[in-house]
PDB file of C-alpha atoms and ligand atoms in Angstrom:
ATOM      1  CA  MET A   1      15.926  40.045 -62.451  1.00 43.00           C
ATOM      2  CA  ASP A   2      12.829  37.275 -63.024  1.00 43.00           C
ATOM      3  CA  GLN A   3      12.180  34.407 -60.974  1.00 38.00           C
ATOM      4  CA  GLU A   4      14.878  32.429 -61.568  1.00 44.00           C
ATOM      5  CA  GLY A   5      17.654  34.763 -60.226  1.00 47.00           C
ATOM      6  CA  CYS A   6      18.562  35.756 -64.433  1.00 51.00           C
ATOM      7  CA  PRO A   7      19.243  39.133 -65.202  1.00 55.00           C
ATOM      8  CA  ASP A   8      16.300  41.337 -67.214  1.00 48.00           C
ATOM      9  CA  HIS A   9      18.513  41.402 -70.393  1.00 54.00           C
ATOM     10  CA  MET A  10      18.614  37.177 -70.601  1.00 64.00           C
ATOM     11  CA  SER A  11      16.196  36.595 -73.603  1.00 71.00           C
ATOM     12  CA  GLY A  12      14.238  33.182 -73.503  1.00 82.00           C
ATOM     13  CA  ASN A  13      16.582  30.945 -74.624  1.00 94.00           C
ATOM     14  CA  THR A  14      19.673  32.411 -72.807  1.00 95.00           C
ATOM     15  CA  GLU A  15      21.041  29.586 -70.426  1.00 98.00           C
ATOM     16  CA  ARG A  16      23.474  29.393 -67.927  1.00 98.00           C
ATOM     17  CA  THR A  17      25.708  26.096 -67.362  1.00 98.00           C
ATOM     18  CA  LEU A  18      28.598  25.114 -65.088  1.00 98.00           C
ATOM     19  CA  VAL A  19      32.279  24.401 -66.900  1.00 99.00           C
ATOM     20  CA  ILE A  20      34.851  22.957 -64.760  1.00 98.00           C
ATOM     21  CA  VAL A  21      38.865  22.755 -66.051  1.00 98.00           C
ATOM     22  CA  LYS A  22      39.498  19.507 -64.271  1.00 98.00           C
ATOM     23  CA  PRO A  23      42.956  18.846 -62.855  1.00 98.00           C
ATOM     24  CA  ASP A  24      44.287  17.434 -65.885  1.00 98.00           C
ATOM     25  CA  GLY A  25      43.000  20.855 -68.005  1.00 98.00           C
ATOM     26  CA  VAL A  26      45.003  22.869 -65.240  1.00 98.00           C
ATOM     27  CA  GLN A  27      48.328  21.051 -64.945  1.00 98.00           C
ATOM     28  CA  ARG A  28      48.526  20.733 -68.880  1.00 98.00           C
ATOM     29  CA  GLY A  29      48.178  24.241 -69.206  1.00 98.00           C
ATOM     30  CA  LEU A  30      45.092  24.037 -70.987  1.00 98.00           C
ATOM     31  CA  VAL A  31      42.390  26.555 -69.101  1.00 98.00           C
ATOM     32  CA  GLY A  32      43.016  29.861 -71.601  1.00 98.00           C
ATOM     33  CA  GLU A  33      42.580  27.460 -74.590  1.00 98.00           C
ATOM     34  CA  ILE A  34      39.377  25.703 -73.350  1.00 98.00           C
ATOM     35  CA  LEU A  35      37.810  29.246 -71.760  1.00 98.00           C
ATOM     36  CA  GLY A  36      39.182  30.781 -74.881  1.00 98.00           C
ATOM     37  CA  ARG A  37      36.969  28.399 -77.286  1.00 98.00           C
ATOM     38  CA  PHE A  38      33.761  29.205 -75.355  1.00 98.00           C
ATOM     39  CA  GLU A  39      34.754  32.733 -75.357  1.00 98.00           C
ATOM     40  CA  ARG A  40      35.292  33.082 -79.362  1.00 98.00           C
ATOM     41  CA  ARG A  41      32.225  31.186 -79.681  1.00 97.00           C
ATOM     42  CA  GLY A  42      30.391  34.308 -78.545  1.00 97.00           C
ATOM     43  CA  LEU A  43      29.756  32.598 -74.816  1.00 98.00           C
ATOM     44  CA  LYS A  44      30.286  34.535 -71.726  1.00 97.00           C
ATOM     45  CA  ILE A  45      31.788  33.772 -68.896  1.00 98.00           C
ATOM     46  CA  VAL A  46      29.542  35.440 -65.911  1.00 98.00           C
ATOM     47  CA  ALA A  47      31.625  33.431 -62.873  1.00 98.00           C
ATOM     48  CA  LEU A  48      35.194  32.346 -62.748  1.00 98.00           C
ATOM     49  CA  LYS A  49      37.119  31.105 -59.737  1.00 98.00           C
ATOM     50  CA  MET A  50      40.502  28.553 -58.968  1.00 98.00           C
ATOM     51  CA  MET A  51      39.905  26.573 -56.438  1.00 98.00           C
ATOM     52  CA  THR A  52      41.186  22.990 -54.514  1.00 98.00           C
ATOM     53  CA  VAL A  53      38.144  21.078 -54.597  1.00 98.00           C
ATOM     54  CA  SER A  54      37.129  19.569 -50.947  1.00 98.00           C
ATOM     55  CA  ARG A  55      36.067  15.882 -50.554  1.00 97.00           C
ATOM     56  CA  ASP A  56      32.614  16.819 -49.516  1.00 98.00           C
ATOM     57  CA  LEU A  57      32.014  19.011 -52.611  1.00 98.00           C
ATOM     58  CA  ALA A  58      33.679  16.516 -54.768  1.00 98.00           C
ATOM     59  CA  GLU A  59      31.122  13.850 -53.301  1.00 98.00           C
ATOM     60  CA  ARG A  60      27.842  16.247 -53.656  1.00 98.00           C
ATOM     61  CA  HIS A  61      28.770  17.502 -57.424  1.00 98.00           C
ATOM     62  CA  TYR A  62      29.159  13.459 -58.385  1.00 97.00           C
ATOM     63  CA  ALA A  63      26.321  12.241 -56.012  1.00 97.00           C
ATOM     64  CA  VAL A  64      24.336  10.940 -59.506  1.00 95.00           C
ATOM     65  CA  HIS A  65      27.237   8.412 -59.867  1.00 96.00           C
ATOM     66  CA  GLN A  66      27.595   6.715 -56.052  1.00 97.00           C
ATOM     67  CA  GLY A  67      27.935   3.353 -55.892  1.00 97.00           C
ATOM     68  CA  LYS A  68      29.138   3.072 -59.651  1.00 97.00           C
ATOM     69  CA  PHE A  69      32.385   1.415 -60.333  1.00 96.00           C
ATOM     70  CA  PHE A  70      34.207   4.410 -60.842  1.00 94.00           C
ATOM     71  CA  TYR A  71      33.012   7.067 -58.255  1.00 96.00           C
ATOM     72  CA  GLU A  72      36.134   6.923 -56.102  1.00 96.00           C
ATOM     73  CA  ASP A  73      38.224   7.685 -58.918  1.00 95.00           C
ATOM     74  CA  LEU A  74      36.039  10.667 -60.044  1.00 95.00           C
ATOM     75  CA  VAL A  75      36.132  11.721 -55.973  1.00 97.00           C
ATOM     76  CA  SER A  76      39.636  11.315 -55.547  1.00 97.00           C
ATOM     77  CA  TYR A  77      40.503  12.761 -59.017  1.00 97.00           C
ATOM     78  CA  ILE A  78      38.815  16.116 -59.178  1.00 97.00           C
ATOM     79  CA  SER A  79      39.935  16.851 -55.628  1.00 97.00           C
ATOM     80  CA  SER A  80      43.482  15.528 -56.081  1.00 97.00           C
ATOM     81  CA  SER A  81      44.783  19.281 -57.847  1.00 98.00           C
ATOM     82  CA  PRO A  82      43.206  22.308 -58.248  1.00 98.00           C
ATOM     83  CA  VAL A  83      40.872  23.424 -60.980  1.00 98.00           C
ATOM     84  CA  VAL A  84      38.898  26.168 -62.459  1.00 99.00           C
ATOM     85  CA  ALA A  85      35.351  26.583 -62.106  1.00 98.00           C
ATOM     86  CA  CYS A  86      33.451  28.773 -64.111  1.00 98.00           C
ATOM     87  CA  ILE A  87      29.637  29.754 -65.332  1.00 98.00           C
ATOM     88  CA  ILE A  88      29.137  30.547 -69.188  1.00 98.00           C
ATOM     89  CA  GLU A  89      26.095  31.852 -70.654  1.00 98.00           C
ATOM     90  CA  GLY A  90      24.319  32.332 -73.800  1.00 97.00           C
ATOM     91  CA  PRO A  91      21.672  31.433 -76.058  1.00 96.00           C
ATOM     92  CA  HIS A  92      21.463  27.418 -76.133  1.00 97.00           C
ATOM     93  CA  ALA A  93      24.449  27.598 -73.520  1.00 98.00           C
ATOM     94  CA  ILE A  94      23.991  24.039 -72.338  1.00 98.00           C
ATOM     95  CA  GLY A  95      23.725  21.950 -75.145  1.00 98.00           C
ATOM     96  CA  VAL A  96      26.340  24.419 -76.974  1.00 98.00           C
ATOM     97  CA  VAL A  97      28.798  23.716 -74.590  1.00 98.00           C
ATOM     98  CA  ARG A  98      27.984  19.904 -74.018  1.00 98.00           C
ATOM     99  CA  ALA A  99      28.371  19.695 -77.942  1.00 98.00           C
ATOM    100  CA  MET A 100      31.942  21.704 -77.734  1.00 98.00           C
ATOM    101  CA  VAL A 101      33.358  19.257 -75.150  1.00 98.00           C
ATOM    102  CA  GLY A 102      32.644  16.485 -76.979  1.00 98.00           C
ATOM    103  CA  ALA A 103      32.094  12.786 -75.928  1.00 98.00           C
ATOM    104  CA  THR A 104      33.109  11.427 -72.265  1.00 96.00           C
ATOM    105  CA  ARG A 105      35.439   9.332 -73.364  1.00 96.00           C
ATOM    106  CA  PRO A 106      38.573  10.757 -74.691  1.00 97.00           C
ATOM    107  CA  GLN A 107      39.251   8.012 -77.334  1.00 97.00           C
ATOM    108  CA  GLU A 108      35.733   8.185 -78.839  1.00 97.00           C
ATOM    109  CA  ALA A 109      35.370  12.168 -78.941  1.00 98.00           C
ATOM    110  CA  ALA A 110      35.095  13.798 -82.325  1.00 98.00           C
ATOM    111  CA  ALA A 111      37.798  16.305 -84.150  1.00 98.00           C
ATOM    112  CA  GLY A 112      36.871  19.308 -83.684  1.00 98.00           C
ATOM    113  CA  THR A 113      35.690  19.222 -79.750  1.00 98.00           C
ATOM    114  CA  ILE A 114      37.607  19.965 -76.866  1.00 98.00           C
ATOM    115  CA  ARG A 115      38.082  16.473 -75.819  1.00 98.00           C
ATOM    116  CA  GLY A 116      38.404  15.027 -79.265  1.00 98.00           C
ATOM    117  CA  ASP A 117      41.496  17.947 -80.132  1.00 98.00           C
ATOM    118  CA  LEU A 118      42.835  18.119 -76.597  1.00 98.00           C
ATOM    119  CA  ALA A 119      42.454  14.616 -74.679  1.00 98.00           C
ATOM    120  CA  LEU A 120      43.441  10.737 -75.469  1.00 96.00           C
ATOM    121  CA  ALA A 121      42.101   8.548 -72.842  1.00 93.00           C
ATOM    122  CA  GLY A 122      40.880   7.373 -69.543  1.00 88.00           C
ATOM    123  CA  LEU A 123      39.456   9.669 -66.523  1.00 87.00           C
ATOM    124  CA  ARG A 124      41.564  12.244 -68.118  1.00 95.00           C
ATOM    125  CA  ASN A 125      38.982  14.433 -70.022  1.00 97.00           C
ATOM    126  CA  LEU A 126      39.838  18.056 -69.071  1.00 98.00           C
ATOM    127  CA  ILE A 127      36.108  19.153 -68.075  1.00 98.00           C
ATOM    128  CA  HIS A 128      33.020  18.588 -66.732  1.00 98.00           C
ATOM    129  CA  ALA A 129      29.891  20.734 -68.112  1.00 98.00           C
ATOM    130  CA  SER A 130      26.030  20.459 -67.172  1.00 98.00           C
ATOM    131  CA  ASP A 131      24.256  18.074 -69.206  1.00 97.00           C
ATOM    132  CA  ALA A 132      20.231  19.796 -68.689  1.00 97.00           C
ATOM    133  CA  PRO A 133      18.637  22.611 -67.145  1.00 96.00           C
ATOM    134  CA  GLU A 134      18.260  21.014 -64.051  1.00 96.00           C
ATOM    135  CA  THR A 135      21.592  19.698 -63.658  1.00 97.00           C
ATOM    136  CA  ALA A 136      23.062  23.042 -64.719  1.00 98.00           C
ATOM    137  CA  GLN A 137      20.801  24.887 -61.990  1.00 98.00           C
ATOM    138  CA  THR A 138      21.560  22.374 -59.188  1.00 98.00           C
ATOM    139  CA  GLU A 139      25.553  22.740 -60.139  1.00 98.00           C
ATOM    140  CA  ILE A 140      25.534  26.400 -60.190  1.00 98.00           C
ATOM    141  CA  GLU A 141      23.849  26.813 -56.781  1.00 98.00           C
ATOM    142  CA  LEU A 142      26.433  24.090 -55.760  1.00 98.00           C
ATOM    143  CA  TRP A 143      29.641  25.339 -56.544  1.00 98.00           C
ATOM    144  CA  PHE A 144      29.006  29.339 -56.787  1.00 98.00           C
ATOM    145  CA  ARG A 145      27.067  31.658 -54.302  1.00 98.00           C
ATOM    146  CA  PRO A 146      25.011  34.257 -55.898  1.00 98.00           C
ATOM    147  CA  ASP A 147      27.395  37.015 -55.198  1.00 98.00           C
ATOM    148  CA  GLU A 148      29.940  35.807 -57.072  1.00 98.00           C
ATOM    149  CA  ILE A 149      27.703  35.624 -60.559  1.00 98.00           C
ATOM    150  CA  VAL A 150      27.723  38.976 -62.393  1.00 97.00           C
ATOM    151  CA  ASP A 151      25.617  40.235 -64.552  1.00 95.00           C
ATOM    152  CA  LEU A 152      27.349  41.347 -67.509  1.00 94.00           C
ATOM    153  CA  PRO A 153      25.517  43.219 -70.837  1.00 92.00           C
ATOM    154  CA  ARG A 154      27.952  43.173 -73.610  1.00 93.00           C
ATOM    155  CA  GLU A 155      27.633  45.880 -76.692  1.00 93.00           C
ATOM    156  CA  ILE A 156      29.466  43.050 -78.872  1.00 93.00           C
ATOM    157  CA  ASP A 157      26.160  40.354 -78.330  1.00 93.00           C
ATOM    158  CA  ARG A 158      23.836  42.016 -80.625  1.00 92.00           C
ATOM    159  CA  TRP A 159      26.379  40.629 -83.133  1.00 93.00           C
ATOM    160  CA  VAL A 160      26.457  37.418 -81.883  1.00 92.00           C
ATOM    161  CA  TYR A 161      22.831  36.668 -81.149  1.00 86.00           C
ATOM    162  CA  GLU A 162      20.278  39.147 -82.768  1.00 78.00           C
TER     163      GLU A 162
HETATM  164  P1  LIG B 201      32.570  14.466 -66.048  1.00 52.99           P
HETATM  165  O1  LIG B 201      31.938  15.154 -67.045  1.00 52.99           O
HETATM  166  O2  LIG B 201      32.852  15.065 -64.838  1.00 52.99           O
HETATM  167  O3  LIG B 201      30.640  14.150 -65.324  1.00 52.99           O
HETATM  168  C1  LIG B 201      30.763  12.207 -64.984  1.00 52.99           C
HETATM  169  C2  LIG B 201      31.933  11.726 -65.040  1.00 52.99           C
HETATM  170  O4  LIG B 201      32.055  10.570 -64.717  1.00 52.99           O
HETATM  171  C3  LIG B 201      32.535  12.067 -66.599  1.00 52.99           C
HETATM  172  O5  LIG B 201      33.041  13.315 -66.450  1.00 52.99           O
HETATM  173  C4  LIG B 201      33.504  11.207 -66.157  1.00 52.99           C
HETATM  174  O6  LIG B 201      34.879  11.151 -66.508  1.00 52.99           O
HETATM  175  C5  LIG B 201      32.900   9.479 -65.516  1.00 52.99           C
HETATM  176  N1  LIG B 201      32.534   8.956 -66.804  1.00 52.99           N
HETATM  177  C6  LIG B 201      31.386   8.260 -66.856  1.00 52.99           C
HETATM  178  N2  LIG B 201      30.803   7.331 -67.548  1.00 52.99           N
HETATM  179  C7  LIG B 201      31.998   6.577 -66.881  1.00 52.99           C
HETATM  180  C8  LIG B 201      32.327   5.346 -66.927  1.00 52.99           C
HETATM  181  N3  LIG B 201      31.601   4.589 -67.728  1.00 52.99           N
HETATM  182  N4  LIG B 201      33.842   4.834 -66.715  1.00 52.99           N
HETATM  183  C9  LIG B 201      34.472   6.062 -66.189  1.00 52.99           C
HETATM  184  N5  LIG B 201      34.366   6.954 -65.710  1.00 52.99           N
HETATM  185  C10 LIG B 201      33.292   7.565 -66.548  1.00 52.99           C
END
């Protein structure tokens, strides 16, 4: 393990990011479709759980939005029905995942992105993904204990990364 707690096999550009399939994604049966896109791209799932989000976790996750007009809707929405939370790992994972997710507002998301292909309007944007390295670190620590994250070297990685 290095200083950040990442396994030694992770190279310099390898990142981890937090992804949450929100209640609309779970209710619409899109968990496999959404996570499958990350897997097909070559990214790895190194932690995964389905859970109901407590009010406390929702408030801490969205603390940066506290005071904004949509904060209460965000908090109550994400805790209204189960979500699937996972950690995605790979080269440049934070930016790559954000690009695959698409614009925040589904109506503005480009075709080919998760939101542009599968979402339509409003807060129903299917998925949350960390937006920067600092946020990813904080969010991963908020949602997962270290013992819930696996070290997952794969034979196929050299055909994807190298
Ligand atoms: P998410 O990626 O979960 O992180 C913050 C959320 O805030 C975002 O998805 C949107 O659902 C929501 N959000 C951001 N900006 C606005 C806005 N201007 N109006 C309503 N919701 C917003």
